[in-house]
XYZ file of C-alpha atoms in Angstrom:
742
model
C 28.965 51.471 27.691
C 27.142 48.532 26.117
C 23.663 49.453 24.924
C 22.653 46.396 22.913
C 24.549 43.255 21.922
C 25.180 44.907 18.555
C 25.438 48.669 19.175
C 27.612 50.401 21.773
C 29.823 53.385 22.534
C 33.353 52.210 23.349
C 36.189 54.660 24.090
C 34.305 57.475 22.384
C 33.488 55.430 19.265
C 30.102 54.240 18.023
C 30.562 50.528 17.330
C 28.039 48.371 15.451
C 28.574 44.600 15.466
C 32.264 45.111 16.151
C 32.732 47.708 13.408
C 33.402 51.381 14.174
C 30.904 53.679 12.452
C 31.546 57.048 14.146
C 34.560 58.288 16.116
C 34.933 61.123 18.604
C 31.447 60.870 20.104
C 30.842 64.020 22.221
C 29.965 63.650 25.908
C 26.479 65.112 25.435
C 25.423 62.271 23.114
C 23.274 59.581 24.746
C 22.495 56.063 23.512
C 19.284 54.325 24.577
C 18.634 50.647 23.764
C 15.860 49.753 21.377
C 14.859 46.686 23.373
C 11.772 48.530 24.562
C 10.385 48.208 21.035
C 10.955 44.470 21.014
C 14.125 44.311 18.920
C 17.655 44.151 20.280
C 19.212 45.122 16.946
C 18.489 48.833 17.396
C 19.337 51.856 19.533
C 18.309 55.512 19.782
C 20.708 58.446 19.633
C 19.858 61.412 21.852
C 21.562 64.657 22.841
C 21.512 67.257 25.605
C 22.304 70.986 25.561
C 23.009 73.581 28.232
C 20.246 75.942 27.116
C 16.732 75.790 25.691
C 16.290 76.779 22.041
C 13.879 76.135 19.190
C 16.746 74.986 16.947
C 19.811 72.939 17.912
C 22.654 71.440 15.892
C 24.308 68.506 17.700
C 27.523 66.955 16.298
C 27.330 63.223 17.070
C 30.697 61.926 15.806
C 33.064 61.770 12.843
C 32.170 59.648 9.796
C 35.101 58.713 7.561
C 35.974 55.942 5.123
C 32.579 54.208 5.007
C 30.278 54.146 1.999
C 26.780 55.470 2.582
C 23.614 56.216 0.649
C 21.129 58.793 1.875
C 17.837 60.385 0.861
C 17.690 64.133 1.436
C 15.297 66.919 0.530
C 16.958 68.845 -2.265
C 13.943 71.156 -2.262
C 11.062 71.706 0.150
C 8.821 69.107 -1.490
C 11.011 66.251 -2.691
C 13.872 63.924 -1.802
C 16.612 62.520 -4.000
C 19.667 60.341 -3.340
C 23.284 61.138 -2.531
C 26.217 58.767 -2.028
C 29.427 59.479 -0.138
C 32.131 58.193 2.200
C 32.518 60.858 4.909
C 30.604 63.344 7.042
C 31.007 66.345 4.764
C 29.277 64.384 1.977
C 26.031 64.175 4.002
C 23.644 66.858 2.650
C 21.378 69.141 4.629
C 17.881 67.725 5.242
C 18.960 64.061 5.195
C 15.977 61.990 6.346
C 17.317 58.476 5.684
C 20.857 57.108 5.699
C 22.271 53.621 5.117
C 25.924 52.936 5.999
C 27.982 49.946 4.823
C 30.772 48.511 6.977
C 33.041 45.689 5.823
C 35.868 43.755 7.468
C 38.852 44.807 5.347
C 41.087 41.986 6.627
C 38.497 39.240 6.136
C 36.660 39.238 2.786
C 34.455 36.367 4.005
C 33.132 38.320 6.987
C 29.551 39.520 6.494
C 28.917 43.122 5.464
C 26.995 45.040 8.127
C 24.363 47.565 7.056
C 23.346 50.242 9.550
C 20.341 52.471 8.930
C 20.023 55.905 10.576
C 16.470 57.281 10.785
C 16.082 60.826 12.210
C 12.750 61.101 14.009
C 10.044 63.284 15.490
C 10.149 63.693 19.257
C 7.358 65.658 20.861
C 7.052 68.969 18.996
C 10.501 68.661 17.405
C 11.811 67.174 14.175
C 15.340 65.875 13.652
C 17.324 65.543 10.415
C 20.925 64.585 9.670
C 23.585 66.714 8.007
C 27.375 66.853 7.765
C 29.963 69.553 8.333
C 33.431 70.373 6.999
C 35.066 68.493 9.892
C 33.411 65.264 8.668
C 31.130 65.283 11.679
C 27.651 63.876 11.340
C 25.171 66.287 12.926
C 21.586 66.182 14.138
C 19.619 69.334 13.335
C 16.665 69.563 15.744
C 13.975 72.214 15.291
C 10.401 73.030 16.251
C 9.537 75.662 13.629
C 8.151 77.950 16.350
C 10.459 80.286 18.277
C 8.341 79.878 21.407
C 8.656 76.066 21.413
C 12.039 75.294 22.950
C 13.934 72.380 24.472
C 17.396 71.495 25.744
C 17.348 67.749 25.073
C 16.004 64.867 23.052
C 16.555 61.195 23.878
C 14.977 59.592 20.801
C 16.231 61.770 17.950
C 17.728 59.141 15.615
C 17.016 55.414 15.475
C 19.792 53.027 14.403
C 19.234 49.456 13.297
C 21.793 47.014 11.881
C 22.059 43.621 10.212
C 23.432 41.730 7.217
C 20.520 42.188 4.770
C 19.951 45.880 3.973
C 16.315 45.479 2.914
C 15.437 43.534 6.062
C 17.297 46.082 8.209
C 15.221 48.955 6.794
C 11.972 47.007 7.108
C 12.673 45.956 10.702
C 13.762 49.471 11.668
C 10.533 51.086 10.472
C 8.427 48.393 12.149
C 10.329 48.966 15.404
C 9.622 52.699 15.116
C 5.954 52.036 14.391
C 5.742 50.310 17.766
C 7.854 52.924 19.562
C 6.299 56.118 18.144
C 2.694 54.941 17.643
C 2.061 57.910 15.336
C 2.071 56.077 11.978
C 1.378 52.664 10.477
C 3.596 50.553 8.246
C 2.494 50.177 4.618
C 1.555 46.526 5.145
C -1.227 47.570 7.550
C -2.806 50.098 5.182
C -5.602 49.543 2.669
C -4.361 50.027 -0.901
C -6.891 51.873 -3.096
C -8.147 49.917 -6.101
C -6.975 52.437 -8.738
C -3.481 50.924 -8.428
C -4.621 48.023 -10.626
C -5.580 50.208 -13.579
C -4.032 52.267 -16.352
C -4.742 55.948 -15.743
C -4.642 59.430 -17.241
C -3.895 62.680 -15.413
C -4.971 65.947 -17.032
C -1.974 68.031 -15.884
C 0.491 67.697 -18.762
C -2.327 67.901 -21.313
C -3.902 71.118 -20.002
C -2.068 72.390 -16.918
C -4.541 74.737 -15.166
C -6.516 75.303 -18.399
C -8.376 72.010 -17.934
C -12.100 72.166 -18.798
C -15.020 69.749 -18.756
C -14.836 69.579 -22.544
C -11.089 68.944 -22.412
C -11.552 65.984 -20.068
C -14.217 64.564 -22.379
C -12.024 64.982 -25.474
C -9.010 63.468 -23.712
C -10.902 60.335 -22.699
C -12.321 60.000 -26.208
C -8.883 60.393 -27.803
C -7.269 57.799 -25.544
C -10.079 55.313 -26.182
C -9.858 55.799 -29.944
C -6.106 55.255 -29.704
C -6.634 51.830 -28.156
C -5.574 52.798 -24.619
C -8.772 53.547 -22.701
C -7.930 54.705 -19.161
C -9.788 53.155 -16.252
C -8.484 55.755 -13.798
C -8.753 59.540 -14.211
C -7.171 62.388 -12.234
C -8.641 65.845 -12.843
C -5.647 67.890 -11.759
C -5.245 71.549 -10.775
C -7.587 73.904 -12.635
C -11.097 72.749 -11.628
C -11.483 74.774 -8.410
C -12.895 78.212 -7.627
C -9.999 80.590 -6.976
C -9.554 84.350 -6.844
C -9.767 86.019 -10.236
C -7.274 88.799 -9.778
C -4.882 90.350 -12.284
C -1.491 88.717 -12.441
C 0.907 90.788 -10.384
C 4.475 91.422 -11.446
C 5.915 89.831 -8.299
C 3.574 86.820 -8.375
C 5.248 83.827 -9.951
C 3.324 81.836 -12.551
C 4.546 78.465 -13.805
C 2.628 76.183 -16.179
C -0.478 78.270 -15.491
C -0.419 77.949 -11.694
C -0.534 81.302 -9.935
C 1.021 80.243 -6.684
C -0.334 83.009 -4.452
C -3.945 82.472 -5.564
C -6.414 81.363 -2.895
C -9.492 79.158 -2.845
C -12.859 80.952 -2.768
C -15.259 77.976 -2.728
C -15.331 74.194 -2.434
C -17.260 73.564 -5.670
C -16.061 73.499 -9.279
C -15.371 76.676 -11.250
C -17.194 78.067 -14.276
C -15.204 75.883 -16.713
C -17.004 72.866 -15.222
C -20.453 74.400 -14.651
C -23.383 73.112 -16.701
C -27.014 74.124 -17.244
C -29.817 71.568 -17.350
C -32.800 71.504 -19.736
C -34.520 74.235 -17.709
C -31.394 76.380 -18.017
C -30.735 75.980 -14.301
C -27.153 75.433 -13.222
C -26.326 71.893 -12.088
C -23.068 70.298 -10.984
C -20.876 70.146 -14.027
C -18.328 68.086 -12.106
C -20.924 65.388 -11.454
C -21.781 65.404 -15.154
C -18.094 64.983 -16.104
C -17.651 62.116 -13.633
C -20.872 60.386 -14.695
C -19.949 60.637 -18.363
C -16.433 59.305 -17.718
C -17.803 56.290 -15.875
C -20.839 55.570 -18.050
C -19.478 56.325 -21.531
C -15.766 55.577 -21.120
C -15.843 52.823 -18.479
C -13.607 54.799 -16.110
C -13.651 53.035 -12.742
C -12.050 55.640 -10.479
C -12.067 59.442 -10.731
C -9.826 61.499 -8.441
C -9.499 65.277 -8.281
C -6.625 67.474 -7.144
C -6.445 69.810 -4.199
C -3.653 71.230 -2.065
C -3.322 70.313 1.611
C -4.024 73.991 2.386
C -6.914 74.024 -0.134
C -5.026 75.736 -2.954
C -1.425 76.903 -3.514
C -2.148 80.111 -1.608
C -4.534 78.445 0.836
C -8.132 79.571 1.424
C -9.176 83.205 1.021
C -9.904 84.666 4.478
C -13.617 85.391 4.988
C -14.527 84.199 1.483
C -18.308 84.014 1.055
C -19.588 80.733 2.468
C -16.188 79.858 3.959
C -16.116 82.220 6.935
C -16.554 79.354 9.412
C -13.086 77.971 8.636
C -11.451 80.836 10.595
C -8.844 81.344 7.891
C -6.026 83.798 8.597
C -3.069 84.986 6.539
C 0.209 83.310 7.493
C 3.670 83.921 6.070
C 5.893 80.872 5.501
C 9.246 80.516 7.269
C 11.450 77.787 5.810
C 13.942 75.825 7.875
C 17.666 76.620 7.439
C 18.280 73.171 5.946
C 15.767 73.686 3.147
C 17.057 77.214 2.513
C 20.579 75.797 2.230
C 19.519 73.490 -0.591
C 17.300 74.576 -3.512
C 15.229 77.797 -3.393
C 11.634 77.443 -4.558
C 9.546 79.841 -6.643
C 6.351 78.828 -4.845
C 7.815 79.994 -1.560
C 9.070 83.226 -3.126
C 5.468 84.062 -4.046
C 3.948 83.065 -0.728
C 6.575 84.869 1.345
C 5.344 88.111 -0.240
C 1.606 87.462 -0.504
C 1.020 85.078 2.407
C -1.110 81.941 2.581
C -4.690 81.689 3.817
C -4.348 79.076 6.566
C -7.499 77.339 7.775
C -7.380 77.158 11.568
C -6.167 73.672 12.597
C -9.257 73.193 14.776
C -11.494 73.885 11.760
C -9.532 72.049 9.077
C -11.487 68.785 9.484
C -14.694 70.705 8.731
C -13.054 72.141 5.627
C -11.881 68.754 4.337
C -15.130 67.014 5.254
C -17.316 69.558 3.445
C -15.021 69.547 0.395
C -14.812 65.751 0.235
C -18.514 65.215 0.926
C -19.327 67.462 -2.031
C -16.836 65.625 -4.253
C -18.240 62.251 -3.179
C -21.759 63.484 -4.034
C -20.447 64.136 -7.557
C -19.213 60.546 -7.836
C -15.542 61.358 -7.175
C -13.692 58.397 -5.618
C -10.654 60.082 -4.095
C -8.224 62.979 -4.077
C -4.640 63.732 -5.014
C -3.528 65.951 -2.127
C -0.638 68.131 -3.260
C 1.677 70.852 -1.902
C 1.678 69.107 1.478
C 5.013 70.288 2.855
C 3.895 73.930 2.853
C 2.340 73.280 6.276
C 5.748 72.738 7.938
C 6.624 76.380 7.197
C 3.560 77.755 9.016
C 4.019 76.270 12.501
C 4.694 79.562 14.311
C 1.848 80.241 16.722
C 0.473 76.706 16.306
C 2.891 74.743 18.482
C 5.442 74.257 15.717
C 5.774 72.373 12.447
C 5.199 68.856 13.815
C 2.036 69.821 15.711
C 0.500 71.719 12.790
C 1.365 69.046 10.223
C -0.068 66.302 12.425
C -3.303 68.291 12.926
C -3.710 68.638 9.167
C -2.779 65.026 8.340
C -5.113 63.597 10.991
C -7.992 65.788 9.795
C -7.331 64.820 6.173
C -7.253 61.099 6.945
C -10.427 61.317 9.042
C -12.235 62.984 6.146
C -10.879 60.493 3.591
C -12.081 57.649 5.806
C -15.559 59.168 6.074
C -16.051 60.153 2.426
C -13.937 57.813 0.285
C -14.342 54.203 1.504
C -11.664 52.882 -0.888
C -9.051 54.964 1.013
C -8.931 57.228 -2.026
C -5.891 59.414 -1.483
C -2.566 60.065 -3.231
C -0.050 62.106 -1.212
C 2.090 64.462 -3.291
C 4.847 67.038 -2.656
C 5.032 65.481 0.797
C 8.567 64.165 1.374
C 9.016 65.421 4.915
C 9.205 63.288 8.022
C 6.687 65.575 9.769
C 4.029 64.005 7.558
C 5.557 60.576 6.887
C 5.705 59.713 10.604
C 2.131 61.010 11.094
C 0.255 58.957 8.478
C -1.828 56.069 9.776
C -3.970 55.653 6.689
C -2.564 57.280 3.529
C -1.265 54.383 1.441
C 0.028 55.923 -1.815
C 2.831 58.476 -2.172
C 4.354 60.164 -5.218
C 7.923 58.906 -5.082
C 9.876 61.682 -6.815
C 9.897 65.134 -8.336
C 7.866 65.645 -11.513
C 8.281 64.257 -15.000
C 9.443 67.358 -16.888
C 8.873 66.649 -20.597
C 10.993 69.568 -21.809
C 13.928 69.207 -19.380
C 16.516 66.737 -20.771
C 18.357 66.674 -17.433
C 15.332 65.320 -15.598
C 14.727 61.931 -17.222
C 17.614 59.866 -15.875
C 17.239 61.528 -12.467
C 13.530 60.708 -12.370
C 14.239 56.967 -12.628
C 17.106 56.855 -10.134
C 15.347 59.075 -7.575
C 12.300 56.805 -7.443
C 14.532 53.758 -6.938
C 16.447 55.186 -3.986
C 13.600 57.190 -2.408
C 11.573 53.988 -2.387
C 14.020 52.327 0.006
C 12.630 54.703 2.637
C 9.175 55.737 1.412
C 8.158 52.196 0.474
C 8.013 51.181 4.132
C 5.231 53.720 4.738
C 3.229 53.820 1.496
C 3.051 52.339 -1.993
C 5.388 54.481 -4.120
C 3.623 56.018 -7.112
C 5.281 57.344 -10.271
C 4.460 60.657 -11.888
C 2.708 60.662 -15.267
C 4.839 60.538 -18.440
C 4.385 61.044 -22.186
C 4.029 58.070 -24.527
C 5.174 60.235 -27.457
C 8.562 61.372 -26.186
C 12.246 60.566 -26.879
C 12.501 58.906 -23.442
C 9.051 57.261 -23.508
C 10.279 53.629 -23.546
C 12.769 54.383 -20.799
C 10.079 55.806 -18.513
C 7.550 53.100 -19.399
C 9.977 50.275 -18.614
C 10.806 51.707 -15.194
C 7.145 52.146 -14.302
C 6.264 48.651 -15.509
C 8.715 46.940 -13.165
C 7.953 49.448 -10.403
C 4.300 48.505 -10.109
C 4.582 44.830 -9.193
C 3.627 42.973 -6.052
C 5.954 44.989 -3.821
C 7.917 47.962 -5.100
C 11.093 48.633 -7.007
C 14.426 48.918 -5.144
C 18.111 49.098 -6.114
C 20.030 45.810 -6.100
C 22.530 45.342 -3.262
C 25.528 46.069 -5.504
C 23.936 49.400 -6.530
C 23.089 50.660 -3.042
C 26.271 52.685 -2.591
C 27.257 53.274 -6.223
C 26.115 56.504 -7.879
C 24.402 55.605 -11.163
C 23.685 59.261 -11.950
C 27.145 60.771 -11.458
C 30.050 58.331 -11.196
C 30.360 57.618 -14.940
C 30.814 53.855 -14.418
C 27.706 52.410 -12.744
C 24.477 51.171 -14.262
C 21.338 51.440 -12.143
C 19.873 48.014 -11.393
C 16.474 47.800 -9.716
C 14.707 44.619 -8.638
C 11.185 43.501 -7.943
C 9.181 40.296 -7.701
C 6.132 38.933 -9.440
C 4.203 35.947 -8.096
C 6.354 33.320 -9.822
C 9.509 35.202 -10.845
C 11.852 38.095 -10.234
C 12.642 41.032 -12.495
C 15.734 43.234 -12.744
C 15.542 46.487 -14.692
C 18.884 47.913 -15.812
C 19.144 51.592 -16.800
C 21.951 53.882 -17.894
C 21.135 56.989 -15.812
C 24.480 58.762 -16.086
C 25.018 62.400 -16.978
C 22.790 64.521 -14.727
C 22.057 65.123 -11.059
C 21.221 67.691 -8.425
C 24.175 70.058 -8.024
C 24.913 71.450 -4.555
C 26.905 74.325 -6.085
C 24.290 75.639 -8.520
C 21.500 74.305 -6.246
C 19.531 72.832 -9.115
C 19.314 69.780 -11.345
C 21.756 70.030 -14.218
C 23.572 68.019 -16.876
C 27.189 67.520 -15.785
C 28.199 65.208 -18.652
C 26.611 65.971 -22.019
C 27.795 62.705 -23.596
C 28.101 59.949 -20.981
C 29.654 56.756 -22.284
C 28.339 53.277 -22.974
C 28.469 51.129 -19.832
C 28.684 47.375 -19.302
C 27.568 45.418 -16.261
C 26.004 42.083 -15.396
C 22.856 40.668 -13.817
C 22.135 37.419 -11.994
C 19.189 35.765 -10.261
C 20.461 36.787 -6.824
C 20.090 40.454 -7.798
C 16.448 39.757 -6.917
C 16.890 39.729 -3.159
C 13.863 37.526 -2.449
C 14.143 35.170 -5.452
C 14.560 32.120 -3.181
C 11.238 32.806 -1.431
C 9.505 33.138 -4.806
C 11.089 29.912 -6.094
C 10.197 27.741 -3.094
C 12.102 25.396 -0.811
C 13.006 22.793 -3.462
C 14.722 25.256 -5.845
C 18.254 24.272 -6.886
C 19.313 27.799 -7.907
C 18.917 27.395 -11.679
C 16.833 29.895 -13.612
C 16.051 30.992 -17.111
C 16.415 34.680 -17.876
C 14.349 36.406 -20.549
C 15.570 39.801 -21.781
C 12.637 41.954 -22.889
C 14.305 44.211 -25.471
C 16.608 41.647 -27.087
C 14.102 38.778 -26.813
C 16.903 36.397 -25.779
C 16.283 33.440 -23.472
C 19.184 31.851 -21.571
C 19.282 29.085 -18.965
C 21.563 30.066 -16.093
C 23.259 27.682 -13.654
C 23.245 28.694 -9.999
C 25.409 31.792 -9.459
C 25.906 32.531 -13.173
C 25.356 36.001 -14.626
C 24.665 37.557 -18.019
C 26.321 40.736 -19.345
C 24.441 43.899 -20.294
C 25.723 46.914 -22.259
C 23.732 50.157 -22.470
C 24.076 53.693 -23.795
C 22.636 56.599 -21.814
C 18.809 56.544 -21.719
C 18.850 52.862 -22.719
C 17.477 50.033 -20.607
C 16.909 46.285 -20.497
C 14.461 44.268 -18.409
C 15.569 40.801 -17.287
C 12.982 38.305 -16.055
C 14.497 35.626 -13.818
C 12.239 32.579 -13.772
C 13.255 29.786 -11.355
C 13.542 26.422 -13.108
C 11.373 23.606 -11.747
C 12.908 20.127 -12.041
C 9.970 17.902 -12.974
C 12.023 14.754 -13.618
C 15.595 13.773 -14.431
C 15.188 14.978 -18.011
C 12.375 17.510 -17.885
C 12.579 20.972 -16.379
C 10.207 23.887 -16.838
C 9.787 27.596 -16.052
C 6.892 29.896 -17.012
C 7.985 33.273 -18.405
C 4.893 35.299 -19.313
C 3.696 37.685 -22.019
C 6.822 38.192 -24.104
C 5.865 41.549 -25.615
C 4.979 43.227 -22.304
C 7.554 45.194 -20.310
C 6.718 43.261 -17.154
C 6.437 39.960 -19.027
C 6.454 37.684 -16.002
C 3.782 39.710 -14.212
C 1.208 37.854 -16.327
C 1.765 34.535 -14.510
C -0.314 34.327 -11.348
C -0.180 30.604 -10.532
C 2.123 27.710 -11.449
C 1.418 24.088 -10.475
C 2.822 20.753 -11.642
C 0.821 17.528 -11.519
C 2.703 14.301 -12.254
C 0.808 11.993 -14.625
C 3.267 9.127 -15.262
C 5.626 6.934 -13.260
C 7.151 5.365 -16.341
C 10.920 5.303 -16.610
C 12.044 8.044 -18.934
C 14.291 7.381 -21.905
C 17.895 8.565 -21.810
C 20.079 9.196 -24.835
C 23.862 8.906 -25.070
C 25.650 11.225 -27.427
C 24.074 13.807 -29.685
C 20.641 13.287 -31.181
C 19.205 15.464 -33.931
C 16.456 17.845 -32.869
C 14.090 16.200 -35.383
C 14.592 12.777 -33.778
C 14.275 14.257 -30.282
C 11.001 15.874 -31.274
C 9.731 12.637 -32.790
C 10.653 10.596 -29.726
C 9.243 13.259 -27.407
C 5.935 13.335 -29.206
C 5.536 9.550 -29.070
C 5.994 9.253 -25.302
C 3.342 9.414 -22.615
C 3.056 12.694 -20.733
C 5.105 12.873 -17.546
C 3.377 15.908 -16.057
C 0.641 18.441 -16.660
C 1.725 22.008 -15.950
C -1.166 24.234 -14.912
C -0.840 28.026 -15.167
C -3.144 30.953 -14.406
C -2.278 33.789 -16.784
C -3.778 37.233 -17.317
C -3.620 39.423 -20.410
C -3.305 38.621 -24.092
C -0.647 38.234 -26.764
C 2.454 36.044 -27.146
C 2.877 33.826 -24.110
C 6.206 32.120 -23.493
C 7.612 29.426 -21.222
C 10.814 27.409 -20.992
C 10.716 23.625 -21.371
C 13.756 21.371 -21.644
C 11.678 18.961 -23.765
C 9.231 19.505 -26.588
C 5.735 19.718 -25.011
C 3.182 17.134 -26.109
C 0.186 19.436 -25.996
C -0.869 22.958 -24.991
C -4.396 23.972 -23.993
C -5.964 27.336 -23.227
C -9.162 27.086 -21.174
C -9.307 23.329 -21.982
C -9.112 23.885 -25.757
C -6.091 22.591 -27.688
C -4.025 25.447 -29.054
C -1.211 25.732 -31.580
C 2.258 26.315 -30.152
C 5.837 26.669 -31.358
C 8.935 25.178 -29.757
C 12.531 26.336 -30.250
C 14.717 23.369 -29.331
C 17.854 25.547 -29.277
C 16.596 27.675 -26.377
C 13.690 25.641 -24.994
C 11.241 28.490 -25.665
C 7.589 27.453 -25.970
C 5.297 30.126 -27.439
C 1.545 30.296 -27.932
C -0.990 33.089 -28.412
C -3.541 34.127 -25.812
C -6.610 35.857 -27.308
C -8.119 39.085 -26.006
C -10.335 38.083 -23.066
C -13.962 39.154 -23.028
C -13.826 39.963 -19.290
C -11.581 42.452 -17.508
C -9.025 40.943 -15.115
C -9.726 37.515 -16.642
C -7.279 34.687 -15.846
C -6.656 32.141 -18.611
C -6.088 28.532 -17.625
C -3.065 27.386 -19.625
C -2.102 23.700 -19.462
C 1.121 22.365 -20.970
C 1.738 18.606 -21.067
C 5.374 17.506 -21.024
């Protein structure tokens, strides 16, 4: 049965571009072509059953001998990565899977990458999992025992091609057209806070945050030379029940998870009296002071999707019109089979105050309107996946989640015109495939300052989760500590993760396991406007353990690892370089400070101990003439050095024949001859920031100017490195005009 030119079922095997992916396809599995969504490269997997149920498990074929990478929910809130080669390696709650198939007999044949995306269909949600017979299975559930079905035709979407990043991008865009329940990231408005350095109050105060604490924190950061322009007032500002801590109520970092919201305004820690001793909005005062005295541009505050961890208190004074009722969470078998969660342990006993889905827009709108009146610019909406556990009696998990997400986005649109929303604890497809507006998503589990096992995992999880999440929203890192043994490691990853697109593993890392295999370095790539960057990290030694069902250290002393990097590790380097690029680049290594010119296809080695990193900036070389070539690098002392260069133009100024030299010439003579010639070209750069600026030039420049004023520069003839100093600009976001004559 041929379904598309590339995907078919032949003799009981699922074949993609001539390569067998699954064998032993059961008779109840149905393939539907994806041509209806405008792309012939895809197909949908469906299944039928003999009886109606609210939960089905459909084996869809045997997976053996093919490398794959998947993102699965190791706990209710968050995904992480897992690599494997057969069906039994596929974890419960797998929401994204990429399979590699090669032609063993022909090393020159292209590698085919096939992505599997389990979907939402009607009131049901599908995920992938494996079993001990190496079968890949679809787990289909509604989350409501009264919502049943005996079939689904569009449960998993498959898409295939030779470039894995393009395959994923095309697959999600095809689904956007097919499902019409979400929008791709490229169609969403990115909030402006993404351009600014920020501070979140959580790790400083946990739930003990106060108005005075926020004020002192901003003052301390400013005095330390790092004034934040973005502020998140995290959990601890809201009015919640003041009840004695119960022995069976779990408390972690100050959060009492069964506590419920009792009002939409700030609590007593943020209240303030005016000159007449009358109470005024303390939150407004905090926001005004942050913006007026500390030049903070955006202030966000935290709230849970259900209001608070334990929801909204039923019939709380002034909140009766939300029709809140106690509901008791029921987790799906897949989540229960992975990591238990202390939040759910609390709520299973005490229940959650669930605002009626028909009233939840009113709740959000009144909350957000009040926050906006205080000058708040947006919200960090946390604990989102709790809603999937409360679908009973509301049409199931998909229906309830979609009601909440649509109400939230409508309120954000009305009250926060900059699309001010960060989605957090939200890695379920119920929500991901229901977001038409939310543009920023926390990409991994928390930064845990006191958990040594967490730091390498934090970096690798963001890289692999982003392959999937980055198609829907801009991935956002958790906060981290600048005074911490792993501070540089975390800072470097965040610096290269916040560029023009978003950080992703290099092709040669897609199916390696840089957290567990003991031999692989993690390499992640990104692009700036005029260059590419590859971050290399030794992440070995820790991972999520399916036996102990928690994150743990499995190798207390992982070894030093060696690998290599090249320009083509940046998948889109050719597009950045332009049509006339000959493949040559210079590479600047941030930590070592070394600059090397690389011929096309050449690589440089890198050796790292655990929790070490290096950032390589690949800057395409521009051939200006037969003897002059040039490449801008950027601010040499910044992690994301090449992010400083925003524009690069070359204007030829001379048609004179250039001098050639036979044999070796001393660098002094070369410099003398170079300085006596007429300029061949003027290189014009737009650069932001301040500090040591560097560029590569094959010849000694004649002159350097910053904003039309001559400036001193140094030239290292051994490496071709030109350096000059950019002063601190008087305006924020200022772009210097740097001109270099060669």
